[in-house]
Amino acid sequence: MAVDYTVIAVYLAGMLAMGWWGMRRARSKSEFLVAGRRLGPVMYSGTMAAIVLGGASTIGGVGLGYQYGLSGAWMVFTIGLGLLALSVFFSARIARLKVYTVSEMLDLRYGGRAGVISGVVMWAYTLMLAVTSTIAYATIFDVLFDLNRTVAIILGGSIVVAYSTLGGMWSITLTDMVQFVVKTIGVLLLLLPIAVVKAGGFGEMKAKLPTGYFDPLGIGGETIFTYVLIYTFGMLIGQDIWQRVFTARGDRTAKWGGTVAGTYCLVYALAGAVIGTAAKVLYPDLASADAAFATIVKDELPVGVRGLVLAAALAAVMSTSSGALIACATVANNDIWSRLRGVVSVDGEERDEVRGNRLFILLMGVAVIVTAIALNNVVEALTVAYNLLVGGLLVPILGGLLWKRGTVHGALASVVVGGVAVIGLMAGYGILANEPVYYGLLASLAAYLAVSLATPATDPAVLAAWRERLAGRTPEAAGTSPVPVSR
């Protein structure tokens, strides 16, 4: 294992070094939170793919393949579909807004007063998303060092908190590019072919497994529909995803770079399902499907390769964890704390805001680690996160982008009714039930339509300003400096 340990140690040291380098670049709020809105197509594609493909997509995706076969790809596949839809239909308009958070977008569209409430819901989502990634460290470090769960979470979480706090989005962007390359090599180019060969090839896999393992719809139509509702729509509205869109250099980068990343996700989804199916042939009686990834890596890969693949798993977890962490901190500081204090940012305070946002990343990082230690089920935590996001914020966000009659009162009613309904239904039906997001989303939509139609239309001046921002003709926003939009 000495070679494997060396590979992992070099990788982790590199992450910290990039955090230190990023600190030298992040000298303004824009640089710290959205990498100066300067990422070109290559870096944008790599970092976008890195953030959406985390521990749940890698370890969880293999686990679903172990449990259901090729149809286990659907969870990650719907993530890719959501990213494609966001990139093709919405990303260019989102990038032109030149804001930092989803709540700022809602304030621009509806004329204010939606920020704090929507910020609380988005904060809860990003916190739980960061927690799910942090929990996954326990699985990886258990294989590497035989550490107990709490120590593993603290070790992995502390590294992510360190480089994220130092350099903000610049550090996260640089580390994500490395992580994208590492997991492409580790999962797609090494683990996938080795797993298939070890299992005897596809012919042997078909001979040893039930035919349902090769049915593309074997996981069930209702489950697939729920995945689309939660993950595909979740990709359209999450702060962690939007914050990456804000880093794009221009419209074309956001659209085409995101399309490349979404296509990569589709390939990654199928790869995870195939690896899990191969693991089912090799280890038919594992106690937990989520143990399939770690087991096949530990037992079937040669020395050195094993270290690289485990580094790939760490890369997947760290990319999502760091992205969710900076999103959580950005929302907590800019949408909740600053608004409650009545603080409005101006250009001259950018350096002070870097310090404030850095402090919030540190505080949120500690909260994430503590919460991850207290929780144990990754799927439940991820389900809570996406149920809150989709049930509370999907309707007012998409409504604001697509329906000009939507009002601020309708948006607030939608957030409150949808969020409360989802929480209550999860308590009644259970966290993993499908009903909470179904009925919560319907309640949110009904509240949005009814209250919007019952209240005065949005001020024409607000809508006019909103249209100007969507067209990219007013780049200044909330303390940002004008940035040219490439067309």
mmCIF file with all atom_site columns, N, CA, C and O in Angstrom, residues 191-211:
data_model
loop_
_atom_site.group_PDB
_atom_site.id
_atom_site.type_symbol
_atom_site.label_atom_id
_atom_site.label_alt_id
_atom_site.label_comp_id
_atom_site.label_asym_id
_atom_site.label_entity_id
_atom_site.label_seq_id
_atom_site.pdbx_PDB_ins_code
_atom_site.Cartn_x
_atom_site.Cartn_y
_atom_site.Cartn_z
_atom_site.occupancy
_atom_site.B_iso_or_equiv
_atom_site.pdbx_formal_charge
_atom_site.auth_seq_id
_atom_site.auth_comp_id
_atom_site.auth_asym_id
_atom_site.auth_atom_id
_atom_site.pdbx_PDB_model_num
ATOM 1  N N  . LEU A 1 191 ? -10.593 2.018   -14.081 1.00 0.00 ? 191 LEU A N  1
ATOM 2  C CA . LEU A 1 191 ? -11.491 1.142   -13.334 1.00 0.00 ? 191 LEU A CA 1
ATOM 3  C C  . LEU A 1 191 ? -12.522 0.473   -14.246 1.00 0.00 ? 191 LEU A C  1
ATOM 4  O O  . LEU A 1 191 ? -12.805 -0.725  -14.089 1.00 0.00 ? 191 LEU A O  1
ATOM 5  N N  . LEU A 1 192 ? -13.087 1.189   -15.189 1.00 0.00 ? 192 LEU A N  1
ATOM 6  C CA . LEU A 1 192 ? -14.128 0.627   -16.056 1.00 0.00 ? 192 LEU A CA 1
ATOM 7  C C  . LEU A 1 192 ? -13.630 -0.587  -16.843 1.00 0.00 ? 192 LEU A C  1
ATOM 8  O O  . LEU A 1 192 ? -14.227 -1.671  -16.735 1.00 0.00 ? 192 LEU A O  1
ATOM 9  N N  . PRO A 1 193 ? -12.566 -0.462  -17.636 1.00 0.00 ? 193 PRO A N  1
ATOM 10 C CA . PRO A 1 193 ? -12.134 -1.645  -18.395 1.00 0.00 ? 193 PRO A CA 1
ATOM 11 C C  . PRO A 1 193 ? -11.612 -2.777  -17.503 1.00 0.00 ? 193 PRO A C  1
ATOM 12 O O  . PRO A 1 193 ? -11.847 -3.954  -17.794 1.00 0.00 ? 193 PRO A O  1
ATOM 13 N N  . ILE A 1 194 ? -10.926 -2.428  -16.415 1.00 0.00 ? 194 ILE A N  1
ATOM 14 C CA . ILE A 1 194 ? -10.401 -3.472  -15.527 1.00 0.00 ? 194 ILE A CA 1
ATOM 15 C C  . ILE A 1 194 ? -11.545 -4.244  -14.877 1.00 0.00 ? 194 ILE A C  1
ATOM 16 O O  . ILE A 1 194 ? -11.510 -5.476  -14.774 1.00 0.00 ? 194 ILE A O  1
ATOM 17 N N  . ALA A 1 195 ? -12.597 -3.540  -14.445 1.00 0.00 ? 195 ALA A N  1
ATOM 18 C CA . ALA A 1 195 ? -13.739 -4.203  -13.811 1.00 0.00 ? 195 ALA A CA 1
ATOM 19 C C  . ALA A 1 195 ? -14.424 -5.163  -14.780 1.00 0.00 ? 195 ALA A C  1
ATOM 20 O O  . ALA A 1 195 ? -14.780 -6.292  -14.420 1.00 0.00 ? 195 ALA A O  1
ATOM 21 N N  . VAL A 1 196 ? -14.603 -4.730  -16.032 1.00 0.00 ? 196 VAL A N  1
ATOM 22 C CA . VAL A 1 196 ? -15.264 -5.577  -17.022 1.00 0.00 ? 196 VAL A CA 1
ATOM 23 C C  . VAL A 1 196 ? -14.428 -6.816  -17.318 1.00 0.00 ? 196 VAL A C  1
ATOM 24 O O  . VAL A 1 196 ? -14.944 -7.941  -17.398 1.00 0.00 ? 196 VAL A O  1
ATOM 25 N N  . VAL A 1 197 ? -13.118 -6.635  -17.462 1.00 0.00 ? 197 VAL A N  1
ATOM 26 C CA . VAL A 1 197 ? -12.225 -7.770  -17.728 1.00 0.00 ? 197 VAL A CA 1
ATOM 27 C C  . VAL A 1 197 ? -12.222 -8.741  -16.549 1.00 0.00 ? 197 VAL A C  1
ATOM 28 O O  . VAL A 1 197 ? -12.309 -9.965  -16.727 1.00 0.00 ? 197 VAL A O  1
ATOM 29 N N  . LYS A 1 198 ? -12.135 -8.226  -15.334 1.00 0.00 ? 198 LYS A N  1
ATOM 30 C CA . LYS A 1 198 ? -12.126 -9.087  -14.144 1.00 0.00 ? 198 LYS A CA 1
ATOM 31 C C  . LYS A 1 198 ? -13.420 -9.883  -14.013 1.00 0.00 ? 198 LYS A C  1
ATOM 32 O O  . LYS A 1 198 ? -13.428 -11.006 -13.492 1.00 0.00 ? 198 LYS A O  1
ATOM 33 N N  . ALA A 1 199 ? -14.523 -9.299  -14.486 1.00 0.00 ? 199 ALA A N  1
ATOM 34 C CA . ALA A 1 199 ? -15.822 -9.987  -14.401 1.00 0.00 ? 199 ALA A CA 1
ATOM 35 C C  . ALA A 1 199 ? -16.018 -10.981 -15.548 1.00 0.00 ? 199 ALA A C  1
ATOM 36 O O  . ALA A 1 199 ? -17.059 -11.639 -15.614 1.00 0.00 ? 199 ALA A O  1
ATOM 37 N N  . GLY A 1 200 ? -15.057 -11.070 -16.459 1.00 0.00 ? 200 GLY A N  1
ATOM 38 C CA . GLY A 1 200 ? -15.143 -12.034 -17.548 1.00 0.00 ? 200 GLY A CA 1
ATOM 39 C C  . GLY A 1 200 ? -15.698 -11.487 -18.831 1.00 0.00 ? 200 GLY A C  1
ATOM 40 O O  . GLY A 1 200 ? -16.003 -12.244 -19.762 1.00 0.00 ? 200 GLY A O  1
ATOM 41 N N  . GLY A 1 201 ? -15.873 -10.182 -18.922 1.00 0.00 ? 201 GLY A N  1
ATOM 42 C CA . GLY A 1 201 ? -16.432 -9.581  -20.118 1.00 0.00 ? 201 GLY A CA 1
ATOM 43 C C  . GLY A 1 201 ? -17.952 -9.532  -20.063 1.00 0.00 ? 201 GLY A C  1
ATOM 44 O O  . GLY A 1 201 ? -18.577 -10.119 -19.178 1.00 0.00 ? 201 GLY A O  1
ATOM 45 N N  . PHE A 1 202 ? -18.549 -8.842  -21.010 1.00 0.00 ? 202 PHE A N  1
ATOM 46 C CA . PHE A 1 202 ? -20.006 -8.668  -20.993 1.00 0.00 ? 202 PHE A CA 1
ATOM 47 C C  . PHE A 1 202 ? -20.745 -9.986  -21.181 1.00 0.00 ? 202 PHE A C  1
ATOM 48 O O  . PHE A 1 202 ? -21.826 -10.191 -20.626 1.00 0.00 ? 202 PHE A O  1
ATOM 49 N N  . GLY A 1 203 ? -20.174 -10.902 -21.952 1.00 0.00 ? 203 GLY A N  1
ATOM 50 C CA . GLY A 1 203 ? -20.818 -12.192 -22.139 1.00 0.00 ? 203 GLY A CA 1
ATOM 51 C C  . GLY A 1 203 ? -20.944 -12.956 -20.845 1.00 0.00 ? 203 GLY A C  1
ATOM 52 O O  . GLY A 1 203 ? -22.012 -13.513 -20.524 1.00 0.00 ? 203 GLY A O  1
ATOM 53 N N  . GLU A 1 204 ? -19.870 -12.976 -20.064 1.00 0.00 ? 204 GLU A N  1
ATOM 54 C CA . GLU A 1 204 ? -19.898 -13.667 -18.774 1.00 0.00 ? 204 GLU A CA 1
ATOM 55 C C  . GLU A 1 204 ? -20.830 -12.958 -17.793 1.00 0.00 ? 204 GLU A C  1
ATOM 56 O O  . GLU A 1 204 ? -21.529 -13.602 -16.998 1.00 0.00 ? 204 GLU A O  1
ATOM 57 N N  . MET A 1 205 ? -20.844 -11.643 -17.844 1.00 0.00 ? 205 MET A N  1
ATOM 58 C CA . MET A 1 205 ? -21.730 -10.888 -16.960 1.00 0.00 ? 205 MET A CA 1
ATOM 59 C C  . MET A 1 205 ? -23.199 -11.203 -17.259 1.00 0.00 ? 205 MET A C  1
ATOM 60 O O  . MET A 1 205 ? -24.004 -11.395 -16.347 1.00 0.00 ? 205 MET A O  1
ATOM 61 N N  . LYS A 1 206 ? -23.551 -11.283 -18.531 1.00 0.00 ? 206 LYS A N  1
ATOM 62 C CA . LYS A 1 206 ? -24.931 -11.624 -18.899 1.00 0.00 ? 206 LYS A CA 1
ATOM 63 C C  . LYS A 1 206 ? -25.288 -13.043 -18.487 1.00 0.00 ? 206 LYS A C  1
ATOM 64 O O  . LYS A 1 206 ? -26.434 -13.328 -18.107 1.00 0.00 ? 206 LYS A O  1
ATOM 65 N N  . ALA A 1 207 ? -24.310 -13.936 -18.550 1.00 0.00 ? 207 ALA A N  1
ATOM 66 C CA . ALA A 1 207 ? -24.579 -15.335 -18.203 1.00 0.00 ? 207 ALA A CA 1
ATOM 67 C C  . ALA A 1 207 ? -24.797 -15.521 -16.707 1.00 0.00 ? 207 ALA A C  1
ATOM 68 O O  . ALA A 1 207 ? -25.566 -16.395 -16.293 1.00 0.00 ? 207 ALA A O  1
ATOM 69 N N  . LYS A 1 208 ? -24.143 -14.715 -15.892 1.00 0.00 ? 208 LYS A N  1
ATOM 70 C CA . LYS A 1 208 ? -24.188 -14.909 -14.444 1.00 0.00 ? 208 LYS A CA 1
ATOM 71 C C  . LYS A 1 208 ? -25.249 -14.077 -13.728 1.00 0.00 ? 208 LYS A C  1
ATOM 72 O O  . LYS A 1 208 ? -25.548 -14.341 -12.563 1.00 0.00 ? 208 LYS A O  1
ATOM 73 N N  . LEU A 1 209 ? -25.802 -13.084 -14.414 1.00 0.00 ? 209 LEU A N  1
ATOM 74 C CA . LEU A 1 209 ? -26.756 -12.195 -13.752 1.00 0.00 ? 209 LEU A CA 1
ATOM 75 C C  . LEU A 1 209 ? -28.146 -12.338 -14.354 1.00 0.00 ? 209 LEU A C  1
ATOM 76 O O  . LEU A 1 209 ? -28.284 -12.707 -15.528 1.00 0.00 ? 209 LEU A O  1
ATOM 77 N N  . PRO A 1 210 ? -29.186 -12.015 -13.585 1.00 0.00 ? 210 PRO A N  1
ATOM 78 C CA . PRO A 1 210 ? -30.552 -12.039 -14.126 1.00 0.00 ? 210 PRO A CA 1
ATOM 79 C C  . PRO A 1 210 ? -30.691 -11.071 -15.302 1.00 0.00 ? 210 PRO A C  1
ATOM 80 O O  . PRO A 1 210 ? -29.992 -10.051 -15.372 1.00 0.00 ? 210 PRO A O  1
ATOM 81 N N  . THR A 1 211 ? -31.620 -11.352 -16.193 1.00 0.00 ? 211 THR A N  1
ATOM 82 C CA . THR A 1 211 ? -31.799 -10.498 -17.372 1.00 0.00 ? 211 THR A CA 1
ATOM 83 C C  . THR A 1 211 ? -32.203 -9.070  -17.001 1.00 0.00 ? 211 THR A C  1
ATOM 84 O O  . THR A 1 211 ? -31.931 -8.123  -17.745 1.00 0.00 ? 211 THR A O  1
#
